[in-house]
PDB file of C-alpha atoms and ligand atoms in Angstrom:
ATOM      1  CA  UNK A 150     -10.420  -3.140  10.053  1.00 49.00           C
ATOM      2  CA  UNK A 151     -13.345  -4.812  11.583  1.00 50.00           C
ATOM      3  CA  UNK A 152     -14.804  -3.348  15.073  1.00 55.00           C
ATOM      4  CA  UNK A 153     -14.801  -5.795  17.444  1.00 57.00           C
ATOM      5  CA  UNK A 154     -18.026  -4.547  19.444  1.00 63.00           C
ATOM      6  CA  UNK A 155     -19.145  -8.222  19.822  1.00 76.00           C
ATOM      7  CA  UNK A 156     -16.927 -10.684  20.963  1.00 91.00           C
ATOM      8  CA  UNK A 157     -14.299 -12.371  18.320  1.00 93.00           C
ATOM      9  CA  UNK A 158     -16.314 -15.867  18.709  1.00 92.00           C
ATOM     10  CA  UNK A 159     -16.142 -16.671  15.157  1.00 92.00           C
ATOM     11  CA  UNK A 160     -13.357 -18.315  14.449  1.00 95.00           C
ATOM     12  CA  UNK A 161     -10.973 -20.515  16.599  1.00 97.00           C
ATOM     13  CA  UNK A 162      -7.714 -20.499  16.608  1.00 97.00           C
ATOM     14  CA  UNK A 163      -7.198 -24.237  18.189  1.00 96.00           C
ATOM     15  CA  UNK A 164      -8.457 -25.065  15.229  1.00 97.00           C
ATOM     16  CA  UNK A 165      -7.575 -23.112  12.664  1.00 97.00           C
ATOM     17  CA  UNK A 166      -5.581 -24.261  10.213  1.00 97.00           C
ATOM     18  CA  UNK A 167      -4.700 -20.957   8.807  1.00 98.00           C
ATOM     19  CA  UNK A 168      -3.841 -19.797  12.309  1.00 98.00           C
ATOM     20  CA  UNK A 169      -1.648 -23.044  13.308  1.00 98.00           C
ATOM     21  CA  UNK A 170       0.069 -22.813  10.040  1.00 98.00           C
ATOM     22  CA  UNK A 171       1.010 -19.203   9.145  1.00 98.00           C
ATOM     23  CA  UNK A 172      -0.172 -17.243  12.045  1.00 98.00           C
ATOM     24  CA  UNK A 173       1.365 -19.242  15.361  1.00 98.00           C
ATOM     25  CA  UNK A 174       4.933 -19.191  13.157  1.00 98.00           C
ATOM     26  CA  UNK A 175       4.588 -15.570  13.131  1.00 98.00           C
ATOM     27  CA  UNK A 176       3.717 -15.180  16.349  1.00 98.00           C
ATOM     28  CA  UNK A 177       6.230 -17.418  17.802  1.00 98.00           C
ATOM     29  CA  UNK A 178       9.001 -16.131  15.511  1.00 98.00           C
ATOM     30  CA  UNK A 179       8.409 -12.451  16.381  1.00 98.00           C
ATOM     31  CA  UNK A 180       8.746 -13.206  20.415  1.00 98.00           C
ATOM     32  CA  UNK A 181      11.747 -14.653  19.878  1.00 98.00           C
ATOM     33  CA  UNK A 182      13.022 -11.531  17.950  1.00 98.00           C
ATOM     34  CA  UNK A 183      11.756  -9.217  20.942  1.00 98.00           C
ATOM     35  CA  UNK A 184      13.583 -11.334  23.016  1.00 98.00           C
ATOM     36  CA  UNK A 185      16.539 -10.978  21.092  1.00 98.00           C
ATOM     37  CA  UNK A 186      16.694  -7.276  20.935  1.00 98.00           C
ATOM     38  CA  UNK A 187      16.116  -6.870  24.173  1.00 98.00           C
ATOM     39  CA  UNK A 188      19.567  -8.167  25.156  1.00 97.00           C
ATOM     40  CA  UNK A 189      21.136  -4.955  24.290  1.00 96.00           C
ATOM     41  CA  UNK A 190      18.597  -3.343  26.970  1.00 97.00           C
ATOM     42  CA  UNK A 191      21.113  -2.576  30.308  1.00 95.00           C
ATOM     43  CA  UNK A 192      20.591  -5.208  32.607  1.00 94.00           C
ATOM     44  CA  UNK A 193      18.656  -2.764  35.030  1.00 92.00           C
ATOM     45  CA  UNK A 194      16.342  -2.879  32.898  1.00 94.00           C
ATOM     46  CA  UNK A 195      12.819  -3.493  34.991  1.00 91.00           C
ATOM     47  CA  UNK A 196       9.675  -3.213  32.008  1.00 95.00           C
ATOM     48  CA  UNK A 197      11.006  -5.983  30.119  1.00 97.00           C
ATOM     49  CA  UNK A 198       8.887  -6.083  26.793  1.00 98.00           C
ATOM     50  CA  UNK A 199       8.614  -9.338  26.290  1.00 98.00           C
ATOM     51  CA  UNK A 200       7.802 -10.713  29.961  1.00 98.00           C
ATOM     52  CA  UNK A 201       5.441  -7.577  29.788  1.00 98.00           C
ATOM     53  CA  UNK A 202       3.614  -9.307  26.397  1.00 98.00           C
ATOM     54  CA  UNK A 203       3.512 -12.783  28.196  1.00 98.00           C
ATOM     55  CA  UNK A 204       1.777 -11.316  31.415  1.00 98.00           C
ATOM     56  CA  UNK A 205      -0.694  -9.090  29.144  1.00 98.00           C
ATOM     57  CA  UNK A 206      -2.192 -12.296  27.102  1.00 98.00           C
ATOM     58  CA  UNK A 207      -2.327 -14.179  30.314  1.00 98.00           C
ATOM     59  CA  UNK A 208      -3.987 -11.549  32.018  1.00 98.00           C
ATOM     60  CA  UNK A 209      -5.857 -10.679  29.073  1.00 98.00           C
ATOM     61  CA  UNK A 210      -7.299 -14.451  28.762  1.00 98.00           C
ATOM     62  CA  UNK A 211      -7.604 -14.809  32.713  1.00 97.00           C
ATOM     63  CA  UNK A 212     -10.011 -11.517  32.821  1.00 97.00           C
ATOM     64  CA  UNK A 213     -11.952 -12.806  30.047  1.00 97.00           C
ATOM     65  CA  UNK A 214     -12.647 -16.327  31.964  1.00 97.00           C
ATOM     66  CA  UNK A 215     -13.767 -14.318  34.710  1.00 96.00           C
ATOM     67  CA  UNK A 216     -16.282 -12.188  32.565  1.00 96.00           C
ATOM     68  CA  UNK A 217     -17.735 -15.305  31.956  1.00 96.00           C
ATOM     69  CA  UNK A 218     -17.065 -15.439  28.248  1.00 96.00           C
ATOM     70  CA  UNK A 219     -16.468 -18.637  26.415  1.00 96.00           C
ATOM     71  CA  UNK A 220     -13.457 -20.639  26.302  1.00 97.00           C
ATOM     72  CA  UNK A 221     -13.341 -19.972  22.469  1.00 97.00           C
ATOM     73  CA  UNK A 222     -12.880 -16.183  23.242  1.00 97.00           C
ATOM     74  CA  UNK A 223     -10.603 -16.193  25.645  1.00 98.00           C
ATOM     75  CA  UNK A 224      -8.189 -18.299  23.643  1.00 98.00           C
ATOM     76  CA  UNK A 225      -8.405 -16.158  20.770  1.00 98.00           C
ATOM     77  CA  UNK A 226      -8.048 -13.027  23.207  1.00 98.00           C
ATOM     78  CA  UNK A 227      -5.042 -14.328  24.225  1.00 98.00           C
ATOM     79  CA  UNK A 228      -3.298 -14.620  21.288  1.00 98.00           C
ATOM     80  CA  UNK A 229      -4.058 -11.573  20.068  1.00 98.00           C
ATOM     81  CA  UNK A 230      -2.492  -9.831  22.575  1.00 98.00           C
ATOM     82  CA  UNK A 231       0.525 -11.941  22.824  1.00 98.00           C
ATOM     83  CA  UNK A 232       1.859 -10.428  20.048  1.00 98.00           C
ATOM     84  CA  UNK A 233       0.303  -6.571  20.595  1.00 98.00           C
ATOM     85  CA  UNK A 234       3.941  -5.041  21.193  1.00 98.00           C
ATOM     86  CA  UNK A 235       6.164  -6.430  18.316  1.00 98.00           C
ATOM     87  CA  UNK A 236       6.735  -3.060  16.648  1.00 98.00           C
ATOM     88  CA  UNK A 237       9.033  -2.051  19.570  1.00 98.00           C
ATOM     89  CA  UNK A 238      11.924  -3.896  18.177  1.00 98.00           C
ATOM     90  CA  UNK A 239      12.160  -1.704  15.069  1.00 98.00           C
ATOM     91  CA  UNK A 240      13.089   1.524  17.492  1.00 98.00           C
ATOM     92  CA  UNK A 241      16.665   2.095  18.033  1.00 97.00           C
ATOM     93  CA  UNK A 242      17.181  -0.093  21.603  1.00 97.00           C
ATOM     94  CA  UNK A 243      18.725   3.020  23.592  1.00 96.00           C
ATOM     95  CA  UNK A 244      15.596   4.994  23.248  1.00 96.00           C
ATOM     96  CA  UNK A 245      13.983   2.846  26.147  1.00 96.00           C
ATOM     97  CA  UNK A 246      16.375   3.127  29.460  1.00 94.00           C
ATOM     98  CA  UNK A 247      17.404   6.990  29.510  1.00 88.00           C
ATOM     99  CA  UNK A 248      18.866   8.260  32.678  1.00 82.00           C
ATOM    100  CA  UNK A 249      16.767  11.756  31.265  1.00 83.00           C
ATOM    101  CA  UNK A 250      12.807  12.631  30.719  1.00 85.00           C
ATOM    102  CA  UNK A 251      12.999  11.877  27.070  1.00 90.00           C
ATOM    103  CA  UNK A 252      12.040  14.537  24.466  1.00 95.00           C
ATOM    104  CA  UNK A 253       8.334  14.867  22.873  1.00 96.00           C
ATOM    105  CA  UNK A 254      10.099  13.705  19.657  1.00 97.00           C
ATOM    106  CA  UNK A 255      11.670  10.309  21.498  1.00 96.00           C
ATOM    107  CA  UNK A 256       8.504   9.725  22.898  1.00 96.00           C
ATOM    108  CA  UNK A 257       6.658   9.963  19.777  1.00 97.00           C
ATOM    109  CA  UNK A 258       9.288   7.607  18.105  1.00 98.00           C
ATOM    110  CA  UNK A 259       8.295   5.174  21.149  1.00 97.00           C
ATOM    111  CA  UNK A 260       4.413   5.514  20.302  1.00 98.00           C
ATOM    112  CA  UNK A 261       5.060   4.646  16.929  1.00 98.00           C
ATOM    113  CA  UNK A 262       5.532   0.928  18.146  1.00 98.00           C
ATOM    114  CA  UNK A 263       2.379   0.666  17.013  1.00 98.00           C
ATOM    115  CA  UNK A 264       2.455   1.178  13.472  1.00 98.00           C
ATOM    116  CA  UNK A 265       5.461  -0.343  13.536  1.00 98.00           C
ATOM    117  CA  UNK A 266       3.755  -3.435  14.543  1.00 98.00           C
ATOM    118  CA  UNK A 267       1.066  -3.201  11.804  1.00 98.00           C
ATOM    119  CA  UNK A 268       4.002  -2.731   9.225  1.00 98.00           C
ATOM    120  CA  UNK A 269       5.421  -6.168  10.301  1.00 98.00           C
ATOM    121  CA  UNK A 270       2.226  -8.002  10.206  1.00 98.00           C
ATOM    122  CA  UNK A 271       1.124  -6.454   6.503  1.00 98.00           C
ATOM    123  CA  UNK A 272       5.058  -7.829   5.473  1.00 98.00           C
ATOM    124  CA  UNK A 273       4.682 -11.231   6.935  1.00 98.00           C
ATOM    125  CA  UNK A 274       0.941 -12.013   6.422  1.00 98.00           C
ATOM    126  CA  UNK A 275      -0.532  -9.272   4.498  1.00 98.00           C
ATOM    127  CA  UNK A 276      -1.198 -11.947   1.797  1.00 97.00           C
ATOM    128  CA  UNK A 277      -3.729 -13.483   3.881  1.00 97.00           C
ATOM    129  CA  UNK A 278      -7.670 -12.574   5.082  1.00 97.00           C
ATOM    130  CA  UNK A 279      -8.561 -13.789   8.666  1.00 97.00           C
ATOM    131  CA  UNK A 280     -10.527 -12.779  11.088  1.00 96.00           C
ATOM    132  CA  UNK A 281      -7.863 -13.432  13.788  1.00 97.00           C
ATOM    133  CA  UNK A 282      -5.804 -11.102  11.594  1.00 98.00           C
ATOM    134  CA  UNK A 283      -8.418  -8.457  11.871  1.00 96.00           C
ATOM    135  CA  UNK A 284      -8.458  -8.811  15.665  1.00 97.00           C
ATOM    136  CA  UNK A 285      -4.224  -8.778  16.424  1.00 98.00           C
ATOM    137  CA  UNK A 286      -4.367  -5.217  13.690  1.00 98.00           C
ATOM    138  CA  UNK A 287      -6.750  -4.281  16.113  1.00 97.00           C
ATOM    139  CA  UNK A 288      -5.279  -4.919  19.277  1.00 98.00           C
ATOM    140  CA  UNK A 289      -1.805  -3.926  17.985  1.00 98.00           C
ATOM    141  CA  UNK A 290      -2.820  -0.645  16.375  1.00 98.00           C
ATOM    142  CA  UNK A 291      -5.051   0.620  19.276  1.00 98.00           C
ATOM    143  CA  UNK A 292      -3.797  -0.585  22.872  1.00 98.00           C
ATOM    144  CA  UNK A 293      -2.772   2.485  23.728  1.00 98.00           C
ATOM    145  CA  UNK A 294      -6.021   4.316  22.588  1.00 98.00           C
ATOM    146  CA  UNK A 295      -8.276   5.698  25.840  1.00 98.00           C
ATOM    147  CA  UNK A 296     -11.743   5.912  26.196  1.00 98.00           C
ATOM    148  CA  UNK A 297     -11.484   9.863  26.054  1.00 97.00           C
ATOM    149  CA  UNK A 298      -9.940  10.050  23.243  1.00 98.00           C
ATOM    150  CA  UNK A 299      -6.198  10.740  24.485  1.00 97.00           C
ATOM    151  CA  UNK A 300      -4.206   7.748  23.732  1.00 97.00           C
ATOM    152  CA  UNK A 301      -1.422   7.940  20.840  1.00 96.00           C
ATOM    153  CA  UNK A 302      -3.852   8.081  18.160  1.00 96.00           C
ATOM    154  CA  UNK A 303      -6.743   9.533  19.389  1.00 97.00           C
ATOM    155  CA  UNK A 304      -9.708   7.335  18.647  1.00 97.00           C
ATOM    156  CA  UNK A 305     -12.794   8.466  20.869  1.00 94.00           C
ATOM    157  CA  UNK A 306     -14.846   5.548  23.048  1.00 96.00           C
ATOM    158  CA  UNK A 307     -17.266   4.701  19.833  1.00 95.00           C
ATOM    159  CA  UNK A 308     -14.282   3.632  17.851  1.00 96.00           C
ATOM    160  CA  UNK A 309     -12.676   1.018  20.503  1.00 96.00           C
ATOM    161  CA  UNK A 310     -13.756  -2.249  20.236  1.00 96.00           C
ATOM    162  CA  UNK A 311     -14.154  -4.420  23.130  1.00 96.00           C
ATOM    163  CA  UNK A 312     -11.216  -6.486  22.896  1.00 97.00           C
ATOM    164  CA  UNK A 313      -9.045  -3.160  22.379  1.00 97.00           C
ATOM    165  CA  UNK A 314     -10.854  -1.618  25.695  1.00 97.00           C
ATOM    166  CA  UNK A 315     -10.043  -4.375  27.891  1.00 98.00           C
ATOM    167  CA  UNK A 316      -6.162  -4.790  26.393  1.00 98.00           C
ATOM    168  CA  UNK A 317      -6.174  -0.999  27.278  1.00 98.00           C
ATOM    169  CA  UNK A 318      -7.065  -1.445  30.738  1.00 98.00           C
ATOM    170  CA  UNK A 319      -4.601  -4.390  30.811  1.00 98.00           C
ATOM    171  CA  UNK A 320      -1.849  -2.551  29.593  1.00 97.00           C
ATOM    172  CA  UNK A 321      -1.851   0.060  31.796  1.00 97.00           C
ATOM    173  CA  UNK A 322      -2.149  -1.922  34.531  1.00 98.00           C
ATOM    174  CA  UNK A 323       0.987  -4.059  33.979  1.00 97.00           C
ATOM    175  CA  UNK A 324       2.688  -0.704  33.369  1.00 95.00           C
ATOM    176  CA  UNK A 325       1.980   0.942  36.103  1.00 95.00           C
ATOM    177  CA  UNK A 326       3.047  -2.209  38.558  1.00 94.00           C
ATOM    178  CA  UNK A 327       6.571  -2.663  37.230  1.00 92.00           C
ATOM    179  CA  UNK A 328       8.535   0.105  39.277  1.00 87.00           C
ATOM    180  CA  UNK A 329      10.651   2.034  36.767  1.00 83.00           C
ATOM    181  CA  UNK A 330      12.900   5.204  38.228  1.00 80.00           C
ATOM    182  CA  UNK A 331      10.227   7.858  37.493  1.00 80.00           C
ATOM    183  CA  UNK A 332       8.012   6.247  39.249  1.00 84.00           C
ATOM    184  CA  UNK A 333       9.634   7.095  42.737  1.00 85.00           C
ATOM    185  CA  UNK A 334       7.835   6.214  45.699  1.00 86.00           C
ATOM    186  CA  UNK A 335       4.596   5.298  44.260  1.00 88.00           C
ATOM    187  CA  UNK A 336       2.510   2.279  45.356  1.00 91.00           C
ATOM    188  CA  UNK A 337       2.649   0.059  42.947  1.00 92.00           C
ATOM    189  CA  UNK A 338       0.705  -2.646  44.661  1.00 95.00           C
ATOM    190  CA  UNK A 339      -2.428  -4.238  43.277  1.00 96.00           C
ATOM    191  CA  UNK A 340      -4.445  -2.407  45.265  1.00 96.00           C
ATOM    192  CA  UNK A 341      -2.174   0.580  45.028  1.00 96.00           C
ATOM    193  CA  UNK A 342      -2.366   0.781  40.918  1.00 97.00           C
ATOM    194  CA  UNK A 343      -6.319   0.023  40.853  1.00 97.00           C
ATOM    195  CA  UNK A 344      -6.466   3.257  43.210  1.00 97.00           C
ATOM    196  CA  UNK A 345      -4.945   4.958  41.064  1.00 96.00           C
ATOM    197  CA  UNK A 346      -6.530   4.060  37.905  1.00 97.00           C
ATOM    198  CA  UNK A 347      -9.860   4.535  39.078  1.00 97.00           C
ATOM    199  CA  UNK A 348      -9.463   7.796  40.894  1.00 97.00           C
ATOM    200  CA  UNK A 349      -7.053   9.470  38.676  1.00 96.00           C
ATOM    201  CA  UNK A 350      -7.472   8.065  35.618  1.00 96.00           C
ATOM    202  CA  UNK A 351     -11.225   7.211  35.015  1.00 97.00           C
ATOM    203  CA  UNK A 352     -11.723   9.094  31.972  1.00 98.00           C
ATOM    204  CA  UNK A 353      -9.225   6.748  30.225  1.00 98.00           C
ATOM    205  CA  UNK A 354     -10.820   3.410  30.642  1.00 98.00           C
ATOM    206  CA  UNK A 355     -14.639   1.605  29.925  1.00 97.00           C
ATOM    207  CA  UNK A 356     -14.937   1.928  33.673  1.00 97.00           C
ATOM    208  CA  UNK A 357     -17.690  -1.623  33.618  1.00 96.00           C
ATOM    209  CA  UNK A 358     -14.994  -3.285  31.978  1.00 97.00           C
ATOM    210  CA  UNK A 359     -12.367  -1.888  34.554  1.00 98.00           C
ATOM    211  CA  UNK A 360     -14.426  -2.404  38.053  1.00 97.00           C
ATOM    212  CA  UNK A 361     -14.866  -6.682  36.624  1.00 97.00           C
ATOM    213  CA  UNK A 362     -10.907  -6.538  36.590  1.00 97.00           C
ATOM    214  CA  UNK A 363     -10.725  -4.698  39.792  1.00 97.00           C
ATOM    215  CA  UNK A 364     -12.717  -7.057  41.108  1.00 96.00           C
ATOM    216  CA  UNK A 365     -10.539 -10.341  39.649  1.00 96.00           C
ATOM    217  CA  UNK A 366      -7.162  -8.967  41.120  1.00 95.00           C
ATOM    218  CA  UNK A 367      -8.942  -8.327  44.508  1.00 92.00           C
ATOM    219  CA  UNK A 368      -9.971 -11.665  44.491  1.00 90.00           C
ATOM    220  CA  UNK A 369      -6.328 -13.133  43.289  1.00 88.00           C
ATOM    221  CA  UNK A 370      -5.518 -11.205  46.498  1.00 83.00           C
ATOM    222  CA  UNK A 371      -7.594 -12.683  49.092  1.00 84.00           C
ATOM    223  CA  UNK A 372      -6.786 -16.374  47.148  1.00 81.00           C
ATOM    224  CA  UNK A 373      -2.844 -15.596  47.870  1.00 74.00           C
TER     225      UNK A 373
HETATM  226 FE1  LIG B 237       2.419  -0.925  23.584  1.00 87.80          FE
HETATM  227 FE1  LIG B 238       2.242  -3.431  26.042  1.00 87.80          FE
END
């Protein structure tokens, strides 16, 4: 798997024939199948997977535009996190809504949606070599994955490339603004959710990376 500490510049997926041929397809077919399963969610169902994935790349392409970086990055970016929570549809569908805390062993069948994910991709398009590849394995394997090396499967700072840091932060964030019933009576405002990441959950996140996010939903704010 290559480590992504420079940005994924070299390749292109607008034009890419590779990636417009076999890769979109993929792509395009496995939302569809997310979308699919979901319907036997209940329909009070509130962290809807696959609005989740659409909000992600945007956000995920958005935050890169603001860093500045080039239009060929953020493109690719966003694609490769379109597709970063596929493996969900291979757990059993009631495992997601339960009216109880779910078990340590239900919640580790939930964290495996990311080898899950890496299992579809090596069936569909282990046959090929691309570097977009490279970068989706990446960002599908190890969006979960914190700076301090808690995430699901405990890779330290060194070993989190830069695309998988900021899809981390991204994550999270999305997560923590859709109100689910554990969540209670927490603020789950912009302002509310980058309070809490920063105070309470520093250790998790490349902090530089987080306070140029912070900064982009602040300003979304003010522009609303
Ligand atoms: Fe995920
Ligand atoms: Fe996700």
């Amino acid at each position: 798997m290559t480590l992504y500490t420079d940005l994924p510049d070299h390749f292109n997926v607008e034009t890419d024939r590779v990636f417009r041929d076999e890769i979109l397809p993929f792509i395009e077919y496995e939302i569809l199948a997310l979308e699919s399963y979901e319907r036997d969610r209940p329909a009070d169902a509130t962290y809807i997977f696959h609005e989740h994935i659409h909000r992600a790349a945007r956000e995920m392409e958005l935050t890169a535009q603001h860093l500045g970086w080039s239009s060929v990055v953020c493109t690719n970016l966003y694609w490769a996190m379109l597709p970063h929570d596929i493996g969900k549809r291979k757990i059993d569908v009631t495992l997601w809504d339960m009216e109880d805390k779910p078990s340590d062993d239900i919640k580790n069948l939930r964290r495996s949606h990311t080898d899950l994910g890496l299992e579809i991709v090596e069936s569909a398009l282990g046959h090929l070599t691309h570097p977009f590849i490279d970068l989706m394995v990446d960002v599908i394997a190890n969006h979960h994955e914190h700076m301090d090396g808690s995430g699901y499967r405990g890779l330290c700072a060194d070993q989190l490339s830069t695309p998988v840091r900021l899809a981390s932060i991204i994550e999270s964030f999305d997560g923590y603004q859709v109100w689910r019933p554990h969540f209670g009576d927490r603020d789950i405002s912009t302002e509310g959710v980058l309070k809490r990441m920063r105070e309470e959950k520093a250790a998790l996140y490349d902090m530089t990376l987080f306070e140029k996010f912070a900064a982009m939903k602040r300003g979304e704010i003010e522009c609303s």
